[in-house]
Amino acid sequence: MGTERNLLTWRLYAVVLKMKLLLTYVLGLFFTGVGYGAEVGDFDHVQRNLQSDATDQPYRTGYHFQPRRNWMNDPNGPMYYNGVYHLFYQYNPYGAVWGNIVWAHSVSYDLINWVNLEDAIYPTGPFDVNGCWSGSVTLLPGDKPAIFYAGIDLKNRQVQNIALPKNTSDPLLREWVKSPHNPLITPPNETDPNFFRDPTTAWQGEDMAWRLLVGSQIKGQGTAILYKSIDFIRWRMIGSLFNSMAETDMWECPDFYPVSTRSRNSLETSDQGELTKHVLKASFNHHDYYVLGNYKTKTDRFSVENDFTLSSSGLRYDYGKYYASKTFYDSAKKRRILWGWINESDSKAFDNKKGWSGLQSIPRSVLLTETGKQLVQWPIKEMEKLRAKEVTTLSKDLKGGSVVEVSGITAAQADVKVSFKITDIAKAETIDHNSVDPQLLCSSKTASVRGKLGPFGLLALASEDLKEQTAIYFHVLKKHGKFVVLMCSDQSRSSLTGGLDKTNYGGFVDMDPRHEKISLRSSIDHSIVESFGGEGKTCITARVYPSLAVGNRARLYVFNNGTVGVKISRLSAWSMRNAQIAPISKRRKPKTN
Ligand SMILES: *[C@@H]1O[C@H](CO)[C@@H](O)[C@H](O)[C@H]1NC(C)=O
Ligand SMILES: *[C@@H]1O[C@H](CO)[C@@H](O)[C@H](O)[C@H]1NC(C)=O
Ligand SMILES: *[C@@H]1O[C@H](CO)[C@@H](O)[C@H](O)[C@H]1NC(C)=O
Ligand SMILES: *[C@@H]1O[C@H](CO)[C@@H](O)[C@H](O)[C@H]1NC(C)=O
């Protein structure tokens, strides 16, 4: 009953949204080209002419966020404000490779369909003349958003600046004004001014003072420096939040937020009840690593439960291509949402040819697991409204050495959920290494190496002859008398094209295969496969560029290349519709001189 009513409300809501989006789009066209250009700083390294005219675009996605063309990297300052979701992102308006970085700006009513607006922040003053790099939004009392971002100043130092909306009554917050106090934070003496960037969302302590972190590196070791302020203008350095023992590069895009140990509700960034833990995420060595710990604003001490672990047996948001992520608290639905930049795995030449580079992951909700030992991530519920035709298989044996096609859906643009039941666990293979790096294990146990209980899973973006396939699969193994579940994503046969990064990724899934079904969800979208193992405990994202398994020639299979049979408890697969991402409004032209 309740569900039906919700569904109806949702449908009505969707209609209103569509009308609003249409209106916004029309207004967007109307405002095209207004008002900037003169104040834009000189980009002396502008790459002109890289706006792609390529018509053959098999790798563009249907429901992932990506701009029309050009380079995109880190998500910046995501927020929910006044009924609208905002996503800013690092963007090169002039080319498909990194450079000329500004904050591009898109808005949405549902995190799925987007309207692209004008760039929000671009170089204008001595404090950011050489670039406007990553940062975050804080909602100040009275619900006033403030952007904190890293500017590259006249001396090429990395400094922290603020921008505020010009008009908080503008529902789309199109224009941003920089503070006359910029730069607010300059690099401390002991820090290399090239390693001081990516301010976090600020949080407020019991003393009402604001705190934020800036990513850095001191004496060759990554760190996050804590700052404190009463008025949000004058900031005082407190010191490193915690000193990791692990060898890390500079910590880029730190993120710091509370998670509830008790309920499924997420917490606002300043929330600090008794029943919370804090997550510290940092991006370094090509991955997004996190630790859990206890943080009290009284002392500003963060005591971690475990240090960063660099091997893929430690905690990462994602064991594949996933970097520079950022969360925000969605007050409308009381959840914390994670955005991440998905890099390409091809060459710059290839990016120039296709005219674009970079995707944003599907927005994922993040929660602590019931055990409190790690986070779980799951595609936001709104994604499911793009699901179209469904095919379902129930309770089916999957013999060792079998490959079964999942037909009847658009395999190149699909969402798949499958769960496997292990019926013969005694046959699991024993591994006796003491410490095993799952990624290395996956590199030797590829989909084409037959094991016992595994590899079994999905073959996404596969060609009919299986010459191309991206395999996402599991192995059930026995280690020191305990059963472990290994999850892998094998890119080695993802494309017949050479010159691509085809690393195999892997991670363990913290679960007991004797009592729990092994589940996998993969969101497949032409050149990306985002996979969620064990209901989101282990996530692996792959970027692949098939040459045969393209468009309606792509196939989806479920397979078992072990010698022991497993059972499919349930498999559901859906064709996915396109998200609507309205064309970008006309951009200012590069200066010709
Ligand atoms: C601020 O935005 C509102 C809503 O779009 C508009 O009515 C108002 O005129 C704007 N104020 C200024 C000073 O531009
Ligand atoms: C940083 O260096 C400047 C210039 O050398 C000096 O005046 C200042 O006292 C130093 N600050 C600290 C905190 O050491
Ligand atoms: C992005 O991908 C390219 C190509 O695989 C690689 O060279 C580069 O190091 C990656 N960047 C990051 C931050 O991982
Ligand atoms: C299964 O393993 C065999 C033997 O190594 C290999 O030839 C075949 O390609 C594998 N099947 C799949 C679906 O990977």
XYZ file of C-alpha atoms and ligand atoms in Angstrom:
649
model
C 0.000 0.000 0.000
C 2.643 2.448 1.158
C 4.859 1.419 -1.728
C 2.114 2.006 -4.264
C 1.507 5.469 -2.980
C 5.218 6.161 -3.031
C 5.380 4.983 -6.593
C 2.572 7.325 -7.583
C 4.200 10.244 -5.784
C 7.416 9.386 -7.505
C 5.747 9.357 -10.927
C 4.113 12.728 -10.312
C 7.416 14.004 -9.059
C 9.126 12.700 -12.186
C 6.663 14.573 -14.416
C 7.267 17.788 -12.500
C 10.995 17.206 -12.766
C 10.823 16.749 -16.490
C 8.932 19.996 -16.893
C 11.374 21.800 -14.649
C 14.328 20.406 -16.554
C 12.808 21.432 -19.853
C 12.244 24.926 -18.543
C 15.781 25.096 -17.250
C 17.078 23.932 -20.579
C 15.123 26.572 -22.479
C 16.295 29.236 -20.049
C 19.810 27.879 -20.466
C 19.665 28.428 -24.214
C 18.337 31.905 -23.618
C 21.230 32.831 -21.347
C 23.834 31.330 -23.629
C 26.927 33.398 -24.039
C 25.992 36.086 -21.549
C 28.416 37.996 -19.483
C 31.846 36.438 -19.250
C 34.938 36.445 -21.288
C 36.446 39.739 -20.287
C 37.297 38.658 -16.766
C 38.672 35.301 -17.789
C 42.388 34.964 -17.100
C 44.744 34.305 -19.956
C 45.322 30.669 -20.693
C 48.671 30.834 -22.395
C 48.671 27.088 -22.868
C 45.235 26.830 -24.407
C 44.810 23.857 -26.674
C 42.449 25.000 -29.348
C 40.560 22.876 -31.712
C 40.363 19.663 -29.790
C 36.586 19.675 -29.701
C 35.811 16.390 -31.225
C 33.948 16.038 -34.453
C 34.330 12.313 -34.282
C 31.066 10.698 -35.265
C 32.069 7.157 -34.435
C 31.665 7.145 -30.658
C 31.207 3.568 -29.443
C 32.677 4.343 -26.030
C 30.415 7.167 -24.912
C 28.141 6.083 -22.118
C 24.367 6.070 -21.856
C 23.748 6.683 -18.167
C 27.027 7.848 -16.676
C 27.729 11.515 -16.198
C 30.048 12.930 -18.812
C 30.299 16.273 -20.553
C 29.732 16.572 -24.267
C 33.396 16.722 -24.990
C 36.822 17.437 -23.512
C 38.663 16.448 -20.388
C 37.010 15.903 -17.002
C 38.596 14.700 -13.781
C 37.736 15.150 -10.083
C 34.156 15.689 -8.911
C 34.076 18.928 -6.916
C 31.737 20.387 -4.312
C 28.763 18.084 -4.823
C 25.750 19.299 -2.833
C 22.016 19.336 -2.444
C 20.687 22.855 -2.126
C 17.164 24.179 -2.331
C 15.789 21.154 -4.146
C 18.626 20.914 -6.650
C 21.669 18.617 -6.802
C 24.844 20.323 -7.944
C 27.903 18.688 -9.379
C 30.995 20.699 -10.194
C 33.980 19.024 -11.795
C 37.504 19.682 -12.942
C 37.237 20.422 -16.612
C 39.366 21.550 -19.543
C 37.077 23.646 -21.770
C 39.594 23.448 -24.608
C 40.734 19.886 -24.958
C 40.541 16.170 -24.245
C 43.711 16.130 -22.156
C 44.393 17.754 -18.775
C 44.975 21.545 -18.760
C 43.291 24.984 -18.367
C 41.384 23.633 -15.405
C 38.094 25.289 -14.364
C 35.087 24.216 -12.305
C 32.365 23.195 -14.720
C 28.873 23.051 -13.276
C 25.850 20.791 -13.813
C 22.552 20.566 -11.983
C 19.958 17.861 -11.540
C 16.755 17.114 -9.724
C 17.456 13.399 -9.443
C 21.241 12.808 -9.795
C 20.576 10.967 -13.076
C 19.420 13.574 -15.598
C 21.553 16.698 -15.814
C 21.631 20.162 -17.253
C 25.043 21.621 -17.963
C 25.503 25.261 -16.991
C 28.288 27.779 -17.500
C 31.610 27.211 -15.761
C 31.245 28.264 -12.119
C 34.837 29.055 -11.204
C 37.687 29.995 -13.481
C 40.897 31.987 -13.043
C 40.253 35.654 -12.259
C 42.767 36.899 -9.698
C 46.365 36.568 -8.482
C 45.193 33.888 -6.034
C 44.004 31.506 -8.777
C 45.377 32.864 -12.040
C 47.147 29.587 -12.804
C 44.242 27.253 -12.155
C 41.144 26.500 -10.103
C 41.625 23.030 -8.699
C 39.578 20.717 -6.543
C 37.563 21.602 -3.476
C 34.335 21.165 -1.590
C 31.161 22.882 -0.538
C 30.178 23.622 3.053
C 26.628 24.676 3.917
C 27.016 27.509 6.413
C 24.293 28.349 8.958
C 21.218 29.740 7.258
C 21.855 27.213 4.489
C 24.432 29.330 2.672
C 26.741 27.329 0.440
C 30.431 28.233 0.386
C 32.941 26.734 -2.028
C 36.470 26.167 -0.759
C 38.863 25.401 -3.606
C 42.569 25.214 -4.355
C 43.866 28.070 -6.465
C 47.203 28.078 -8.211
C 48.483 31.584 -7.541
C 50.770 33.964 -9.412
C 53.848 32.321 -7.870
C 52.450 28.886 -8.764
C 51.803 28.115 -5.121
C 48.746 26.114 -4.110
C 46.503 28.262 -1.883
C 42.961 27.844 -0.568
C 40.210 30.243 -1.646
C 36.503 30.788 -1.110
C 33.703 31.581 -3.546
C 30.094 32.363 -2.585
C 26.943 32.416 -4.701
C 26.223 35.827 -6.169
C 22.524 35.374 -5.524
C 21.352 32.645 -3.133
C 17.809 33.086 -4.489
C 18.915 31.910 -7.912
C 17.699 28.302 -7.795
C 20.618 27.140 -9.918
C 23.401 29.173 -8.255
C 24.849 29.987 -11.645
C 27.220 32.751 -10.625
C 29.886 32.636 -7.942
C 31.788 35.530 -6.398
C 35.233 35.115 -4.957
C 36.040 36.415 -1.484
C 38.060 39.653 -1.248
C 40.028 37.866 1.506
C 41.468 35.257 -0.883
C 43.766 33.483 -0.444
C 42.532 32.392 2.956
C 45.089 29.676 3.553
C 48.642 29.665 2.183
C 51.068 26.737 2.380
C 52.773 26.370 5.782
C 56.549 26.777 5.802
C 57.340 23.090 6.100
C 55.165 22.200 3.130
C 56.164 22.186 -0.501
C 53.773 24.732 -2.108
C 53.218 22.191 -4.912
C 51.653 19.768 -2.433
C 48.919 21.680 -0.688
C 45.454 21.374 -2.113
C 41.915 19.910 -2.226
C 40.194 21.345 0.875
C 37.430 19.196 2.387
C 33.922 20.150 3.377
C 34.255 21.924 6.736
C 32.612 20.640 9.921
C 31.745 22.378 13.133
C 32.911 21.210 16.561
C 31.257 21.524 19.963
C 33.136 24.809 20.358
C 31.313 26.045 17.213
C 34.634 26.509 15.432
C 34.924 25.246 11.857
C 37.490 22.682 10.812
C 38.693 21.478 7.456
C 41.498 19.412 5.990
C 43.899 20.256 3.205
C 45.690 17.429 1.390
C 49.456 17.616 1.521
C 52.798 15.905 1.730
C 55.435 16.602 4.341
C 58.939 15.124 4.067
C 57.887 12.818 1.260
C 54.942 11.406 3.195
C 51.274 12.088 2.427
C 49.166 13.793 5.066
C 46.063 15.914 5.668
C 46.533 19.173 7.560
C 43.801 20.306 9.917
C 42.767 23.978 10.038
C 40.381 25.740 12.382
C 38.376 28.960 12.139
C 35.703 30.821 14.070
C 34.563 33.131 11.275
C 35.306 30.964 8.201
C 37.776 33.641 7.056
C 40.756 33.510 9.396
C 42.144 29.959 9.550
C 44.692 28.597 11.993
C 46.790 25.510 11.331
C 46.404 22.743 13.927
C 48.632 20.077 12.349
C 48.419 16.670 10.692
C 45.176 14.813 11.371
C 47.119 11.572 11.782
C 50.459 10.232 10.668
C 50.173 7.138 8.555
C 52.991 4.625 8.756
C 52.309 3.467 5.215
C 54.421 4.881 2.370
C 52.014 7.181 0.593
C 52.294 9.844 -2.086
C 50.665 13.198 -1.489
C 47.103 12.764 -0.183
C 44.863 14.235 -2.839
C 41.185 14.953 -2.298
C 40.943 13.977 1.371
C 37.406 13.384 2.621
C 36.432 13.146 6.289
C 32.947 12.315 7.540
C 31.030 10.490 10.247
C 29.142 7.227 9.727
C 26.605 5.793 12.136
C 27.457 2.501 13.836
C 23.840 1.943 14.745
C 21.365 2.954 12.050
C 21.070 2.884 8.291
C 20.686 6.651 8.327
C 23.644 8.691 7.202
C 25.031 11.614 9.113
C 25.580 15.232 8.258
C 29.274 16.163 8.208
C 29.235 18.003 11.560
C 27.227 15.260 13.310
C 29.126 13.594 16.137
C 26.971 11.466 18.364
C 28.287 8.664 20.536
C 27.449 6.074 17.916
C 29.681 7.274 15.144
C 32.934 6.403 13.534
C 34.798 8.659 11.138
C 35.992 7.785 7.674
C 39.162 9.368 6.355
C 39.646 8.847 2.648
C 42.708 9.931 0.723
C 43.613 9.521 -2.936
C 47.201 8.473 -3.607
C 49.206 5.803 -5.446
C 46.371 5.672 -8.059
C 43.629 4.561 -5.630
C 41.158 5.839 -3.058
C 42.130 4.385 0.314
C 40.242 4.805 3.551
C 40.615 4.187 7.247
C 38.020 4.111 10.017
C 38.591 5.658 13.406
C 37.414 7.639 16.328
C 37.384 11.394 16.177
C 36.468 13.909 18.849
C 36.345 17.628 18.181
C 37.213 18.341 21.803
C 40.784 17.207 21.264
C 40.795 17.063 17.462
C 42.442 13.670 17.773
C 41.679 10.995 15.232
C 42.620 7.520 16.454
C 42.448 5.012 13.649
C 41.498 1.365 13.963
C 43.935 0.371 11.237
C 46.536 2.262 9.266
C 46.302 2.610 5.476
C 47.125 -0.715 3.819
C 48.682 -0.331 0.421
C 48.142 -3.870 -0.831
C 44.738 -4.619 -2.292
C 43.925 -6.674 0.804
C 43.308 -3.348 2.595
C 40.331 -0.989 2.494
C 39.685 0.850 -0.764
C 36.509 2.348 -2.135
C 37.119 0.502 -5.350
C 39.840 -1.914 -6.419
C 39.716 -0.879 -10.076
C 39.760 2.505 -11.840
C 38.404 4.967 -9.329
C 40.046 8.113 -8.007
C 39.708 11.545 -6.406
C 36.247 10.807 -5.057
C 34.149 12.984 -2.803
C 31.032 12.460 -0.689
C 28.255 14.816 0.302
C 25.325 14.591 2.660
C 21.982 14.576 0.858
C 19.614 16.171 3.369
C 16.588 15.427 1.163
C 16.989 11.668 1.469
C 19.227 11.536 4.542
C 21.998 9.641 2.851
C 25.653 10.164 2.044
C 26.482 9.985 -1.625
C 29.846 9.247 -3.165
C 31.056 10.524 -6.522
C 34.314 9.335 -8.094
C 36.321 10.152 -11.172
C 36.751 7.205 -13.527
C 39.874 7.701 -15.565
C 40.378 6.298 -19.038
C 42.689 3.349 -19.593
C 43.703 4.332 -23.096
C 46.348 6.694 -24.487
C 46.231 10.495 -24.833
C 46.289 10.087 -28.607
C 43.154 7.962 -28.381
C 41.507 10.548 -26.070
C 42.277 13.337 -28.542
C 40.770 11.258 -31.296
C 37.548 10.595 -29.438
C 37.521 14.188 -28.171
C 36.875 13.459 -24.519
C 38.309 11.821 -21.464
C 36.904 10.880 -18.066
C 33.602 9.751 -16.557
C 31.951 10.119 -13.201
C 30.972 6.885 -11.505
C 27.337 6.148 -10.814
C 26.541 8.063 -7.616
C 26.813 5.522 -4.804
C 25.308 5.639 -1.349
C 27.801 4.788 1.405
C 27.127 3.192 4.765
C 29.047 1.297 7.395
C 28.506 -2.481 7.352
C 26.768 -4.091 10.303
C 30.107 -5.458 11.505
C 31.434 -1.887 11.519
C 34.639 -3.069 9.848
C 34.202 -1.462 6.449
C 31.902 0.565 4.196
C 29.358 -0.695 1.709
C 28.488 1.153 -1.478
C 25.461 0.783 -3.668
C 24.209 2.623 -6.774
C 21.612 5.181 -5.707
C 18.019 4.021 -5.950
C 17.209 6.596 -8.663
C 19.317 4.560 -11.096
C 16.635 1.912 -11.141
C 14.166 4.184 -12.895
C 16.318 3.842 -16.011
C 15.751 0.110 -16.005
C 13.694 -1.023 -18.972
C 13.191 -4.581 -20.159
C 13.991 -7.247 -17.586
C 14.977 -10.885 -17.942
C 15.145 -13.171 -14.914
C 16.432 -16.673 -14.272
C 15.754 -18.507 -11.033
C 17.476 -21.446 -9.453
C 19.654 -22.835 -12.198
C 22.655 -25.122 -12.008
C 25.791 -23.763 -13.584
C 28.031 -26.724 -14.312
C 31.791 -26.453 -14.314
C 33.007 -25.268 -17.730
C 29.732 -23.720 -18.870
C 28.928 -20.409 -20.538
C 25.265 -19.328 -20.790
C 24.064 -16.262 -22.638
C 21.764 -13.775 -20.918
C 19.811 -12.695 -23.962
C 16.917 -10.341 -24.577
C 18.418 -7.144 -23.191
C 20.771 -4.449 -24.522
C 23.974 -6.008 -23.256
C 26.106 -2.911 -23.931
C 23.916 -0.783 -21.669
C 22.589 -2.911 -18.843
C 22.277 -3.490 -15.141
C 22.717 -7.074 -13.903
C 22.285 -8.718 -10.534
C 23.205 -12.307 -9.913
C 23.628 -14.406 -6.792
C 25.418 -17.723 -6.573
C 24.968 -20.495 -4.086
C 27.872 -22.773 -3.272
C 26.669 -26.327 -2.848
C 29.951 -28.192 -2.647
C 32.219 -26.017 -0.523
C 34.448 -28.889 0.558
C 35.918 -28.856 -2.953
C 37.401 -25.344 -2.513
C 41.024 -25.048 -3.475
C 43.502 -24.365 -0.657
C 45.914 -21.461 -0.830
C 48.704 -21.460 1.666
C 50.410 -18.104 1.218
C 50.535 -16.159 4.421
C 49.754 -12.756 3.112
C 48.124 -12.723 -0.254
C 47.569 -9.649 -2.380
C 44.223 -10.349 -4.081
C 45.130 -8.294 -7.132
C 48.178 -10.503 -7.711
C 46.062 -13.578 -7.126
C 43.609 -12.350 -9.786
C 46.469 -11.772 -12.210
C 47.391 -15.444 -11.997
C 43.856 -16.784 -11.579
C 42.414 -15.139 -14.693
C 39.079 -16.156 -16.173
C 40.885 -18.427 -18.596
C 42.623 -20.429 -15.903
C 40.369 -23.221 -14.710
C 40.147 -23.602 -10.951
C 37.846 -25.624 -8.726
C 35.213 -23.349 -7.113
C 35.785 -20.564 -9.550
C 36.190 -18.621 -11.670
C 32.412 -18.088 -11.943
C 30.593 -14.841 -12.675
C 29.723 -12.635 -15.642
C 31.263 -11.960 -19.015
C 30.316 -8.372 -19.832
C 30.821 -6.570 -23.144
C 31.623 -9.901 -24.764
C 31.751 -10.686 -28.448
C 29.793 -13.658 -29.695
C 32.962 -15.689 -30.220
C 34.173 -14.678 -26.697
C 37.394 -13.310 -28.167
C 36.505 -10.108 -26.343
C 35.076 -10.169 -22.838
C 35.425 -8.407 -19.511
C 35.092 -11.130 -16.893
C 33.951 -10.287 -13.365
C 34.124 -13.374 -11.233
C 34.697 -15.064 -7.919
C 36.840 -17.819 -6.493
C 36.010 -19.547 -3.231
C 39.304 -20.543 -1.626
C 40.415 -22.044 1.636
C 43.093 -20.274 3.602
C 44.257 -21.436 7.034
C 41.115 -23.529 7.435
C 38.804 -20.615 6.603
C 36.886 -19.960 3.425
C 37.638 -16.726 1.607
C 35.928 -15.171 -1.388
C 38.103 -13.526 -4.006
C 36.526 -11.114 -6.518
C 38.325 -10.291 -9.755
C 37.846 -8.182 -12.845
C 39.864 -9.542 -15.743
C 40.511 -7.008 -18.509
C 43.127 -9.083 -20.328
C 40.645 -10.002 -23.087
C 38.536 -6.831 -22.936
C 39.650 -5.639 -26.367
C 41.522 -6.834 -29.401
C 42.977 -3.322 -29.591
C 46.510 -2.958 -28.257
C 48.060 -0.112 -26.252
C 45.433 -0.195 -23.500
C 45.861 -0.609 -19.759
C 44.462 -4.116 -19.186
C 45.432 -4.612 -15.561
C 43.474 -7.292 -13.712
C 41.964 -6.035 -10.489
C 40.921 -7.869 -7.381
C 39.859 -7.736 -3.764
C 38.551 -10.082 -1.087
C 34.869 -10.003 -0.146
C 34.361 -10.134 3.622
C 31.692 -12.841 3.858
C 31.107 -16.461 4.756
C 30.301 -18.470 1.603
C 29.055 -21.376 3.713
C 26.045 -19.375 4.847
C 25.696 -16.444 2.461
C 25.018 -16.315 -1.234
C 27.735 -14.661 -3.258
C 26.160 -11.722 -5.031
C 27.340 -9.551 -7.860
C 25.833 -6.480 -9.463
C 27.438 -5.043 -12.583
C 26.416 -1.813 -14.245
C 27.555 -2.053 -17.840
C 27.694 1.059 -19.998
C 29.624 0.677 -23.301
C 33.135 1.359 -21.973
C 32.656 0.994 -18.244
C 31.732 -1.896 -16.003
C 31.101 -0.955 -12.371
C 30.820 -4.070 -10.238
C 29.589 -4.466 -6.675
C 30.412 -7.758 -4.952
C 28.860 -9.003 -1.695
C 26.082 -6.371 -1.764
C 28.602 -3.567 -2.198
C 31.384 -4.663 0.142
C 33.915 -4.969 -2.664
C 33.661 -2.717 -5.711
C 35.704 -2.919 -8.891
C 35.408 -0.546 -11.848
C 36.848 -1.359 -15.267
C 37.292 0.905 -18.310
C 37.384 -1.127 -21.487
C 37.241 -0.403 -25.211
C 36.059 -3.462 -27.112
C 36.399 -3.494 -30.869
C 33.945 -6.325 -31.612
C 31.593 -6.215 -28.614
C 30.235 -2.812 -29.521
C 26.626 -1.584 -29.499
C 24.137 -4.300 -30.403
C 26.978 -6.710 -31.143
C 27.821 -6.846 -27.432
C 26.715 -9.918 -25.461
C 26.319 -10.790 -21.807
C 27.053 -14.245 -20.401
C 27.111 -15.973 -17.070
C 29.939 -18.481 -16.800
C 31.630 -21.008 -14.592
C 35.147 -21.985 -15.560
C 35.761 -23.960 -12.381
C 35.548 -27.753 -12.384
C 32.924 -27.754 -9.623
C 29.316 -26.726 -10.264
C 27.649 -23.771 -8.547
C 24.016 -22.725 -8.475
C 22.548 -19.464 -9.733
C 19.959 -18.519 -7.088
C 18.664 -15.635 -9.102
C 19.787 -13.594 -12.045
C 18.022 -10.423 -13.178
C 19.236 -8.231 -15.989
C 17.762 -5.038 -17.329
C 18.269 -2.959 -20.435
C 19.093 0.558 -19.298
C 17.631 3.706 -20.858
C 19.730 6.780 -21.518
C 20.014 9.473 -18.904
C 19.200 12.920 -20.271
C 22.220 15.166 -20.173
C 21.252 18.413 -21.832
C 23.755 19.892 -24.263
C 26.281 22.168 -22.776
C 25.545 25.851 -23.235
C 27.912 27.737 -25.475
C 31.228 28.435 -23.845
C 33.380 31.493 -23.932
C 35.844 31.400 -26.789
C 39.555 31.114 -26.186
C 41.317 34.410 -26.768
C 43.159 34.686 -30.008
C 46.305 36.737 -29.901
C 18.242 36.714 -7.547
O 17.568 35.606 -8.122
C 16.165 35.744 -8.066
C 15.570 34.416 -8.544
O 16.093 34.037 -9.795
C 15.727 36.934 -8.898
O 14.337 37.080 -8.821
C 16.424 38.180 -8.376
O 16.138 39.263 -9.222
C 17.927 37.968 -8.329
N 18.554 39.114 -7.697
C 19.554 39.762 -8.274
C 20.134 40.897 -7.484
O 20.001 39.457 -9.356
C 57.441 30.981 8.012
O 58.463 31.665 7.294
C 58.348 33.072 7.349
C 59.369 33.677 6.408
O 60.588 32.975 6.458
C 58.542 33.521 8.815
O 58.419 34.918 8.894
C 57.479 32.862 9.681
O 57.678 33.172 11.031
C 57.509 31.346 9.500
N 56.355 30.771 10.181
C 56.461 29.753 10.997
C 55.179 29.289 11.623
O 57.502 29.176 11.222
C 44.761 7.719 -15.739
O 44.943 6.760 -16.756
C 46.097 6.936 -17.527
C 46.048 5.931 -18.664
O 45.836 4.637 -18.195
C 47.316 6.775 -16.610
O 48.494 7.010 -17.341
C 47.226 7.778 -15.449
O 48.281 7.572 -14.528
C 45.910 7.636 -14.733
N 45.778 8.668 -13.720
C 45.486 8.401 -12.445
C 45.396 9.570 -11.524
O 45.316 7.290 -12.023
C 37.988 -21.401 -19.504
O 39.283 -21.937 -19.419
C 39.759 -22.430 -20.648
C 41.054 -23.160 -20.378
O 42.037 -22.300 -19.895
C 39.927 -21.255 -21.604
O 40.396 -21.700 -22.844
C 38.572 -20.586 -21.790
O 38.713 -19.433 -22.564
C 37.985 -20.218 -20.445
N 36.627 -19.735 -20.607
C 36.279 -18.480 -20.311
C 34.846 -18.164 -20.477
O 37.074 -17.649 -19.926
